[in-house]
mmCIF file of C-alpha atoms in Angstrom:
data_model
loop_
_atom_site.group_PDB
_atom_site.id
_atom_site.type_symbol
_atom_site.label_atom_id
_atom_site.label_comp_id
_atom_site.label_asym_id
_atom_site.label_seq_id
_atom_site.Cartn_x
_atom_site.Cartn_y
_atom_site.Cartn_z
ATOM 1 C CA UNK A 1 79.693 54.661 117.062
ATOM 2 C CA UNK A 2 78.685 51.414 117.834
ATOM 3 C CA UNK A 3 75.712 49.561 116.677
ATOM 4 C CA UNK A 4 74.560 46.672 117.912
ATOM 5 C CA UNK A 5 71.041 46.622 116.009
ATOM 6 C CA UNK A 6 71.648 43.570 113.829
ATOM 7 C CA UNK A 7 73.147 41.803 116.510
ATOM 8 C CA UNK A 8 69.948 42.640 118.630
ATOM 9 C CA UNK A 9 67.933 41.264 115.932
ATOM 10 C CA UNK A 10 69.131 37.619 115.220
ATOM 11 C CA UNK A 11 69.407 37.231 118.881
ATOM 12 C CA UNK A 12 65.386 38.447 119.161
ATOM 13 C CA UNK A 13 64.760 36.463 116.479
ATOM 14 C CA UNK A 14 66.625 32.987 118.016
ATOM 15 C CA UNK A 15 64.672 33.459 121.095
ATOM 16 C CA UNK A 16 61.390 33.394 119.104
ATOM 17 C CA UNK A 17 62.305 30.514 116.473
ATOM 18 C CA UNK A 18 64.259 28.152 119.684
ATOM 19 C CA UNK A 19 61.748 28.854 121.775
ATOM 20 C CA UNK A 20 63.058 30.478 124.936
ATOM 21 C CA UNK A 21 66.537 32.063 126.295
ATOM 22 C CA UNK A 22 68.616 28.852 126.945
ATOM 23 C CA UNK A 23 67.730 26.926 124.006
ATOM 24 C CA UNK A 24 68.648 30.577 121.788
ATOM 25 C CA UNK A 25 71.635 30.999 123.652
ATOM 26 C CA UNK A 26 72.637 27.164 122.359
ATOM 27 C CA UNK A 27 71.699 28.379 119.234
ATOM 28 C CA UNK A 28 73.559 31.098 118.964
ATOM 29 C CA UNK A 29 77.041 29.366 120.914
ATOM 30 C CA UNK A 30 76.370 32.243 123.491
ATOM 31 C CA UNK A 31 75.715 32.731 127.110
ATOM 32 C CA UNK A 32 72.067 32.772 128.701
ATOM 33 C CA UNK A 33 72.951 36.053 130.512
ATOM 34 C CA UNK A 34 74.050 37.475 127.012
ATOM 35 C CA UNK A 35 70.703 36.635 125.123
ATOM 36 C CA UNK A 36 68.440 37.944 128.063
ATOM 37 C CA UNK A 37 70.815 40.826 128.505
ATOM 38 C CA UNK A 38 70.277 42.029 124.913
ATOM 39 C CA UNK A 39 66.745 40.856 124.398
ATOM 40 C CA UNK A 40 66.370 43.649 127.584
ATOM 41 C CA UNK A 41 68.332 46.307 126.509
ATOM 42 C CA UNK A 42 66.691 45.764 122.768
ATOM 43 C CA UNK A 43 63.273 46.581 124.479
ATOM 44 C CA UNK A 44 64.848 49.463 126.441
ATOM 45 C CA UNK A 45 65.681 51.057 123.608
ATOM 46 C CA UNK A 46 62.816 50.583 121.891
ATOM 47 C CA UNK A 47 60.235 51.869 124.646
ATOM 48 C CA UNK A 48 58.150 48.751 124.259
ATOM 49 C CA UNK A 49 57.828 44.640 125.400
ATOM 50 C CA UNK A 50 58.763 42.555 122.838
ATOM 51 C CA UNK A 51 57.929 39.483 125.051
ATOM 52 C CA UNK A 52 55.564 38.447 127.624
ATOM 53 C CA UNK A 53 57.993 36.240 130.462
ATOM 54 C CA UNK A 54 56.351 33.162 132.504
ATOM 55 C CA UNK A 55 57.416 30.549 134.377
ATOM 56 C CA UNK A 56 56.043 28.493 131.412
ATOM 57 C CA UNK A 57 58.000 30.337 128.930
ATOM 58 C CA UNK A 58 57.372 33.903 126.929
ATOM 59 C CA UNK A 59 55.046 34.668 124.122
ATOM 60 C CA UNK A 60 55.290 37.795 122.212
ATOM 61 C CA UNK A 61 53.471 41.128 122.230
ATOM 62 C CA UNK A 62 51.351 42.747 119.688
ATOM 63 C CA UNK A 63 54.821 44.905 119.062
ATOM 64 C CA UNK A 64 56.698 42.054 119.469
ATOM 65 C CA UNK A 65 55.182 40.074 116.264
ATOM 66 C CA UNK A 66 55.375 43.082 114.245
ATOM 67 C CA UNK A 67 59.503 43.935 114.968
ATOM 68 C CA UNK A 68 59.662 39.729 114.505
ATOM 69 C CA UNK A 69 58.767 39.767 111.012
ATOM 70 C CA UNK A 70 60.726 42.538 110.318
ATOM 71 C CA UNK A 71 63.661 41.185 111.480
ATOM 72 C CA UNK A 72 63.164 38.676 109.424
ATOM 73 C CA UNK A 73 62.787 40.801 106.594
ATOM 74 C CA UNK A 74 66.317 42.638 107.476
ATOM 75 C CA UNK A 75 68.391 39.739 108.131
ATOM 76 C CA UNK A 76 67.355 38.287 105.197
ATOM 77 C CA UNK A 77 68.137 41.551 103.264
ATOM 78 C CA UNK A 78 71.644 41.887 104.798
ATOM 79 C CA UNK A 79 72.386 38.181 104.088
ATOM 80 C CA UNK A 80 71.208 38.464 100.565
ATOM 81 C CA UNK A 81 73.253 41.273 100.131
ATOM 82 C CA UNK A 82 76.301 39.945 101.730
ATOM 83 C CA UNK A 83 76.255 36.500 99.502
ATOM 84 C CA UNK A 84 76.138 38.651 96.570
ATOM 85 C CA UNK A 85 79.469 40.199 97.704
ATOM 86 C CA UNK A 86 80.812 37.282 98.696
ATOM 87 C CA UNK A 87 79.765 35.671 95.828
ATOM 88 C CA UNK A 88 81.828 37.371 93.660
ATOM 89 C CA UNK A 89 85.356 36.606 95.575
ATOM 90 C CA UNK A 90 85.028 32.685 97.270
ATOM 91 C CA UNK A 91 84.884 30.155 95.335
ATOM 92 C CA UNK A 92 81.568 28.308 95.664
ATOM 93 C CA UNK A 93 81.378 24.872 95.635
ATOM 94 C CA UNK A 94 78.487 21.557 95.987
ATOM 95 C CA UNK A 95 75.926 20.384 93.677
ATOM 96 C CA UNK A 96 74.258 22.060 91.341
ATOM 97 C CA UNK A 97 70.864 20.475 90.349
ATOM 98 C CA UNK A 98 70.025 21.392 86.407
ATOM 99 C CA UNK A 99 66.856 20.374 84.370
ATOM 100 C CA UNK A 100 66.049 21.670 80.821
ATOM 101 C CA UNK A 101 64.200 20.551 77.665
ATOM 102 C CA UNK A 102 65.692 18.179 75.698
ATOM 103 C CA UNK A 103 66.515 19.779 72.476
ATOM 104 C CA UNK A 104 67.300 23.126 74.133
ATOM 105 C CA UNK A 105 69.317 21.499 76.924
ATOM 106 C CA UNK A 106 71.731 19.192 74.189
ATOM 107 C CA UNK A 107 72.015 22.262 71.763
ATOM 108 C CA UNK A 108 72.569 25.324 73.626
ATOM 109 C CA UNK A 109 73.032 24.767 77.679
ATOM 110 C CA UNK A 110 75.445 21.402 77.488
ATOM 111 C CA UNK A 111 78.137 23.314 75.094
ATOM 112 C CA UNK A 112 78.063 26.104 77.664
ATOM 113 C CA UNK A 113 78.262 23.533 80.826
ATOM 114 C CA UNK A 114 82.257 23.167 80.606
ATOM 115 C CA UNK A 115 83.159 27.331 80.676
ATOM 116 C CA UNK A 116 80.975 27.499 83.477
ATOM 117 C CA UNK A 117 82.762 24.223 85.124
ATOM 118 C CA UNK A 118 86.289 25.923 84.091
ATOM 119 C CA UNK A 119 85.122 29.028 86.533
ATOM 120 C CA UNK A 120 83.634 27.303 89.424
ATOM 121 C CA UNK A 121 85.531 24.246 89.986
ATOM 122 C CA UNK A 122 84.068 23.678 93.193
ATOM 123 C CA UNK A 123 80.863 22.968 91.531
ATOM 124 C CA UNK A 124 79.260 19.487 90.578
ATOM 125 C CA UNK A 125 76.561 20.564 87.516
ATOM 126 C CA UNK A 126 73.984 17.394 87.453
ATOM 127 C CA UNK A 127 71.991 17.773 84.293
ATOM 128 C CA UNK A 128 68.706 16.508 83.895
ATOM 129 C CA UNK A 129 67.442 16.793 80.466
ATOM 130 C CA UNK A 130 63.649 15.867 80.368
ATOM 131 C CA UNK A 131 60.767 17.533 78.199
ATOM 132 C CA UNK A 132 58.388 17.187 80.855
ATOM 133 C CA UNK A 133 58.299 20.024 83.731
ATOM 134 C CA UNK A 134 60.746 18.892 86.752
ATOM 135 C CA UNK A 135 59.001 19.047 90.237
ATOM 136 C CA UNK A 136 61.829 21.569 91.625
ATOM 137 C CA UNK A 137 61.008 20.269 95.421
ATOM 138 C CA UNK A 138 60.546 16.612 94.966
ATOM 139 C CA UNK A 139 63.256 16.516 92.395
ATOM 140 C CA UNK A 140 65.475 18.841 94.325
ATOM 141 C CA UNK A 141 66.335 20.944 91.209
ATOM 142 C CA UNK A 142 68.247 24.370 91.745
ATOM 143 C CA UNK A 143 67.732 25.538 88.621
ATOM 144 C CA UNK A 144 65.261 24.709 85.655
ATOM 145 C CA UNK A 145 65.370 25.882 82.281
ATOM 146 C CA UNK A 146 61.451 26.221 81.175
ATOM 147 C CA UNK A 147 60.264 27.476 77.385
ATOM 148 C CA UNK A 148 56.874 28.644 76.198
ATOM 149 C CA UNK A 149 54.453 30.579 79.307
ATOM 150 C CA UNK A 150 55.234 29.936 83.001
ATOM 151 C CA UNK A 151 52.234 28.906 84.908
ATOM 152 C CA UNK A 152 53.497 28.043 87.940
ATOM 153 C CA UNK A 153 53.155 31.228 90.217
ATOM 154 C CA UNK A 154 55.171 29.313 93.521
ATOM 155 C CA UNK A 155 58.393 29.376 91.406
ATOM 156 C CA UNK A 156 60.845 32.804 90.623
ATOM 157 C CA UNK A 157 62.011 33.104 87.409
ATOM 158 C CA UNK A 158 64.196 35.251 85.379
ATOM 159 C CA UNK A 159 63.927 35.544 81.360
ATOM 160 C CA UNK A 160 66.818 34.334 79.535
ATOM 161 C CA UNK A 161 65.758 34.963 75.590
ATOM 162 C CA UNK A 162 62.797 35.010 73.733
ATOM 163 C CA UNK A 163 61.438 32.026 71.533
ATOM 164 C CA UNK A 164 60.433 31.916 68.375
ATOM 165 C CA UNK A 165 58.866 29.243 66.259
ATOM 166 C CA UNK A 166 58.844 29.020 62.160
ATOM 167 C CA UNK A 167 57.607 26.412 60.166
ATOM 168 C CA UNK A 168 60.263 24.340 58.673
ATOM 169 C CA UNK A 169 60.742 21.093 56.284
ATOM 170 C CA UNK A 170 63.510 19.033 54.736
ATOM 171 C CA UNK A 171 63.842 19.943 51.112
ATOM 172 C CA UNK A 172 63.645 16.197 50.339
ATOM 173 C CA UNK A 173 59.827 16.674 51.625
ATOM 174 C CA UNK A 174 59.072 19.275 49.351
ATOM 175 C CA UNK A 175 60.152 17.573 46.578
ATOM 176 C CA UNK A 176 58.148 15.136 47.378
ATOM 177 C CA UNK A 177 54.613 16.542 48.464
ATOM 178 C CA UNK A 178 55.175 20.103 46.595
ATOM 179 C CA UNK A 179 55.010 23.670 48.286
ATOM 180 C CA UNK A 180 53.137 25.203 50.815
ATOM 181 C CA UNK A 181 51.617 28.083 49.525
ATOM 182 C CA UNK A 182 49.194 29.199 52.654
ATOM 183 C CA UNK A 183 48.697 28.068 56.198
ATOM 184 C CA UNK A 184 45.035 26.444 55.259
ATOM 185 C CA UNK A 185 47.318 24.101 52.744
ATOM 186 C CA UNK A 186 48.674 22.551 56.171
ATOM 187 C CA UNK A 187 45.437 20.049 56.124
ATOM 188 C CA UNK A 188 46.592 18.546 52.847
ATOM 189 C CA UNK A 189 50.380 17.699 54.485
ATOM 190 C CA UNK A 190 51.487 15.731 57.051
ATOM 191 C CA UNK A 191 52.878 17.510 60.410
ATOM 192 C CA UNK A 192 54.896 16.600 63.096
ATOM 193 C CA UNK A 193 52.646 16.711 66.190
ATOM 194 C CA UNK A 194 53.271 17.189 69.899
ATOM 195 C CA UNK A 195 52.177 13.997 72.177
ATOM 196 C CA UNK A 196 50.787 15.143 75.791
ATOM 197 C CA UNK A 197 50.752 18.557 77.743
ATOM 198 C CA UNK A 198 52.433 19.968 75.034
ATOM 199 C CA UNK A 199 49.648 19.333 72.646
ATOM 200 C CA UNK A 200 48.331 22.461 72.756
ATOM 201 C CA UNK A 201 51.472 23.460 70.378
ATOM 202 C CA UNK A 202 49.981 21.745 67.620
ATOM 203 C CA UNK A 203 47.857 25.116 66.983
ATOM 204 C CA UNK A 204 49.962 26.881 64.832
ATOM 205 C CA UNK A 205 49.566 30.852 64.884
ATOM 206 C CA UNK A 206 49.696 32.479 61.689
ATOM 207 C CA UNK A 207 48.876 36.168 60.860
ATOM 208 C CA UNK A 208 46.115 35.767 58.129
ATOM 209 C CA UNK A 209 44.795 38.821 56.688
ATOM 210 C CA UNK A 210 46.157 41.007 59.440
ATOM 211 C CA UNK A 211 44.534 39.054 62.033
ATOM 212 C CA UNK A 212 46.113 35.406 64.393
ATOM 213 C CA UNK A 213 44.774 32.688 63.332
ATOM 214 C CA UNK A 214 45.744 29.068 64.463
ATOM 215 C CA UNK A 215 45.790 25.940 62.124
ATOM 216 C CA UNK A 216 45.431 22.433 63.919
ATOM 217 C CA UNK A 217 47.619 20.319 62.311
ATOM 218 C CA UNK A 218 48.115 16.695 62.456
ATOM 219 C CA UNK A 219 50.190 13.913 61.114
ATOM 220 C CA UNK A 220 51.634 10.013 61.192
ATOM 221 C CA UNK A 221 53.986 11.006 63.834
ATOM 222 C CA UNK A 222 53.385 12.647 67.580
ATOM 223 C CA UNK A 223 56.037 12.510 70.320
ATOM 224 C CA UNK A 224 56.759 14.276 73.452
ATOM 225 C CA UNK A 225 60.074 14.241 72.744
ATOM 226 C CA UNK A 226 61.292 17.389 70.634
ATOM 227 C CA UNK A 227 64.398 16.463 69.758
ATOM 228 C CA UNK A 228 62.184 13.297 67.811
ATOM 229 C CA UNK A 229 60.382 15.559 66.434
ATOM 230 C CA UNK A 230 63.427 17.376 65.136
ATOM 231 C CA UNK A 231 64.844 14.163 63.792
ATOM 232 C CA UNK A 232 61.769 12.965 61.985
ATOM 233 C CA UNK A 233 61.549 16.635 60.328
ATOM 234 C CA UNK A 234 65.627 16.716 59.181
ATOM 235 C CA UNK A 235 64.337 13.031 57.738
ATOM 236 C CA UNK A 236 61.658 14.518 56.136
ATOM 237 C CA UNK A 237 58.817 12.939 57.377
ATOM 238 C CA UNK A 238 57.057 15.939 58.362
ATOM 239 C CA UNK A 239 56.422 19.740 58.716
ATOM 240 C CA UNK A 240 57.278 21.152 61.780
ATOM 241 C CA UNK A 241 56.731 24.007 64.020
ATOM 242 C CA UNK A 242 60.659 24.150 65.248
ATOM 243 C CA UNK A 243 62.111 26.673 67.742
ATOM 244 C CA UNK A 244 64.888 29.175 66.481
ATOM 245 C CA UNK A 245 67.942 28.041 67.631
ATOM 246 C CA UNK A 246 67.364 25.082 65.794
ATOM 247 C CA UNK A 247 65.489 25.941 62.726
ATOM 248 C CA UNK A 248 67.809 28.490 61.730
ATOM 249 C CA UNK A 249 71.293 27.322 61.593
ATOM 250 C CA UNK A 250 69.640 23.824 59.712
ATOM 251 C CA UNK A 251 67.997 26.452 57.623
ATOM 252 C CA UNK A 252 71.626 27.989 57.081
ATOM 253 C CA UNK A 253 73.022 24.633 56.136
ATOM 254 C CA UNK A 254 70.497 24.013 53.758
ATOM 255 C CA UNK A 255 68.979 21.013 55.523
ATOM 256 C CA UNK A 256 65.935 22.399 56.614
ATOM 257 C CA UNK A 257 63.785 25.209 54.308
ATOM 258 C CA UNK A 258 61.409 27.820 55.615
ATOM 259 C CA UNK A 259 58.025 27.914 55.343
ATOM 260 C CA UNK A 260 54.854 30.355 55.154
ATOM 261 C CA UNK A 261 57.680 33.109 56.415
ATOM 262 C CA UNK A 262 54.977 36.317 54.896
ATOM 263 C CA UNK A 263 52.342 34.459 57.486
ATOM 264 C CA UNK A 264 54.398 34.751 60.556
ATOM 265 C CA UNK A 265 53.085 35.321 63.798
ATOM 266 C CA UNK A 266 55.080 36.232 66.836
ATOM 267 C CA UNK A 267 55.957 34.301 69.539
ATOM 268 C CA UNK A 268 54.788 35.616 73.159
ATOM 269 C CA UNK A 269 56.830 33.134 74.972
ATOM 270 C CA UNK A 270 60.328 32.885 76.490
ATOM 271 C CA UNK A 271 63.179 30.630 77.837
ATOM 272 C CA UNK A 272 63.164 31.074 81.397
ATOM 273 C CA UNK A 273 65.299 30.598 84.238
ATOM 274 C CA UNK A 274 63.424 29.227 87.408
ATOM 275 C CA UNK A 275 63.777 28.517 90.679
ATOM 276 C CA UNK A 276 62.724 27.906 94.266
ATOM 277 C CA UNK A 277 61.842 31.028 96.332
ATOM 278 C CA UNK A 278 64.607 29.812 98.731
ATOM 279 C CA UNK A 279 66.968 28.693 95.922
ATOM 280 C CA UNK A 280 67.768 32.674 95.274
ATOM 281 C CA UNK A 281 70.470 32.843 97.878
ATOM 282 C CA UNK A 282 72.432 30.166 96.360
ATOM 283 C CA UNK A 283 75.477 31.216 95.298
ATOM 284 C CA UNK A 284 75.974 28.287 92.850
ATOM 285 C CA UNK A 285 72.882 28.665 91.512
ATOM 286 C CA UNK A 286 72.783 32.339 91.230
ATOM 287 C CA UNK A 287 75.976 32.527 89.673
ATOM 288 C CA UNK A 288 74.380 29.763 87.057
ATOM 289 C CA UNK A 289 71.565 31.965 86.313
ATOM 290 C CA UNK A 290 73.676 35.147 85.874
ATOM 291 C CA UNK A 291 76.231 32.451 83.292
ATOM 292 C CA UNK A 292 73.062 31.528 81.265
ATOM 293 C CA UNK A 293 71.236 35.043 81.293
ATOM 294 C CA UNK A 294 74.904 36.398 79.621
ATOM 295 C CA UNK A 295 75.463 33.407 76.959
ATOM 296 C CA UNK A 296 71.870 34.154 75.885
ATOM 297 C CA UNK A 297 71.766 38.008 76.222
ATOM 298 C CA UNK A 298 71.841 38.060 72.666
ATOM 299 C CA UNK A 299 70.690 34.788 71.338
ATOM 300 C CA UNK A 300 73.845 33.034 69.117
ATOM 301 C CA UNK A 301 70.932 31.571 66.719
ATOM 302 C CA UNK A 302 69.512 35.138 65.239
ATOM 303 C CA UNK A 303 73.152 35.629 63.263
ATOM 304 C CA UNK A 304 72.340 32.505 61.719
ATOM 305 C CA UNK A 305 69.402 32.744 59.415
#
């Protein structure tokens, strides 16, 4: 049986978005007669005017804004399905914008950059590694790699792993300033402090008597740079609040010890995945997302502890 519904659809549609028959039919690479043949026999079979025509032009009907936005809706739909298909079998090639934290991006997402260059070598990966948040529009960024809470509503995202903080030092700055016996002891050493709109990490959560509590701490060094702050603590300057995956191979090495591990508190954050709303049909970037959400589907740095 033939069906010609789709069809019917983007040609509806390229009438409304060019603005009249000939410019659609330009559109489209197809005849005027053709577009105002089907535009006709699309409201024949639909029992209703989809358009009011004028010598001045057309403008739709009640009926006719209402099946408009849901073609939209089911073009869309068919073409998202269709690129995931496609996806799969054709190469995909172009660009791929990237931008992730510093530390994060060095140790975990440029060791996984070459595999995922090995399998699409039609793609170009540009990394941006930056600990501030990327604009994704006037950066043009496909994909960003985000920690902690999202708080940008605009953008999609799609949770990669969870993250987890301990307290850490180098054992050369224990020997030197002693132990740390309870979170409130934190006042008495110095701590490696976030500079900037990350300050608000330099609350440290601890569970205290069966309740959170956060400690402000502060110290002779601030940065918003982790991957300084990282440094200065494997130098032992400082006590810091260090993510997972690198606390706890350092930890495994012996070059970093843990601290105030019976007062932990649990992280309600994430590394995330975002992107554009529009970004989504990307192959490239899609198949990026699915690479990263796989590498991290169970995080490489919780064997290592």
């Amino acid at each position: 049986m033939k069906d010609n519904r789709l069809l019917e659809m983007r040609v509806f549609r390229a009438v409304v978005e060019a603005g009249g028959f000939r410019h659609a039919a330009d559109l489209l690479g197809a005849s005027q007669p053709f577009v105002s043949q089907s535009v006709s026999a699309l409201e024949m079979r639909l029992g209703v005017k989809l358009l009011h025509r004028s010598t001045r032009g057309h403008r739709l009907t009640g009926e006719g804004q209402t099946y408009y936005a849901a073609c939209i809706k089911a073009i869309e739909t068919v073409d998202a399905v269709e690129g995931e298909v496609t996806a799969a079998t054709r190469q995909v090639a172009g660009d791929l914008r990237v931008s992730a934290p510093i530390a994060f991006g060095t140790d975990q997402i440029v060791p996984r950059i070459p595999a995922f260059l090995e399998h699409q070598p039609g793609v170009n990966v540009v990394l941006s590694l930056t600990d501030r948040y990327a604009n994704l529009i006037e950066e043009n960024i496909d994909v960003a790699v985000r920690m902690g809470r999202l708080d940008d509503s605009s953008l999609m995202s799609r949770k990669l792993c969870d993250l987890q903080r301990v307290v850490v030092a180098a054992p050369a700055f224990l020997e030197a300033h002693g132990p740390v016996g309870h979170p409130r002891d934190l006042a008495r050493f110095n701590c490696l402090a976030w500079e900037g709109r990350r300050g608000h990490l330099n609350r440290w959560p601890f569970v205290i008597d069966g309740a959170v509590e956060t400690v402000s701490v502060s110290g002779n060094f601030r940065s918003a740079n982790g991957l300084s702050l990282v440094q200065m603590c494997m130098a032992g300057v400082g006590i810091m609040r260090m993510a997972e995956h690198l606390a706890n191979p350092a930890i495994a090495r012996g070059d970093l010890v843990r601290l105030l591990a019976g007062f932990q508190a649990k992280d309600d954050t994430a590394f995330h995945a975002v992107y554009l709303p529009e970004r989504q049909l990307l192959p490239r970037a899609r198949l990026f997302i699915d690479y990263l959400a796989e590498a991290f589907r169970d995080p490489p740095w919780q064997a290592v502890r």
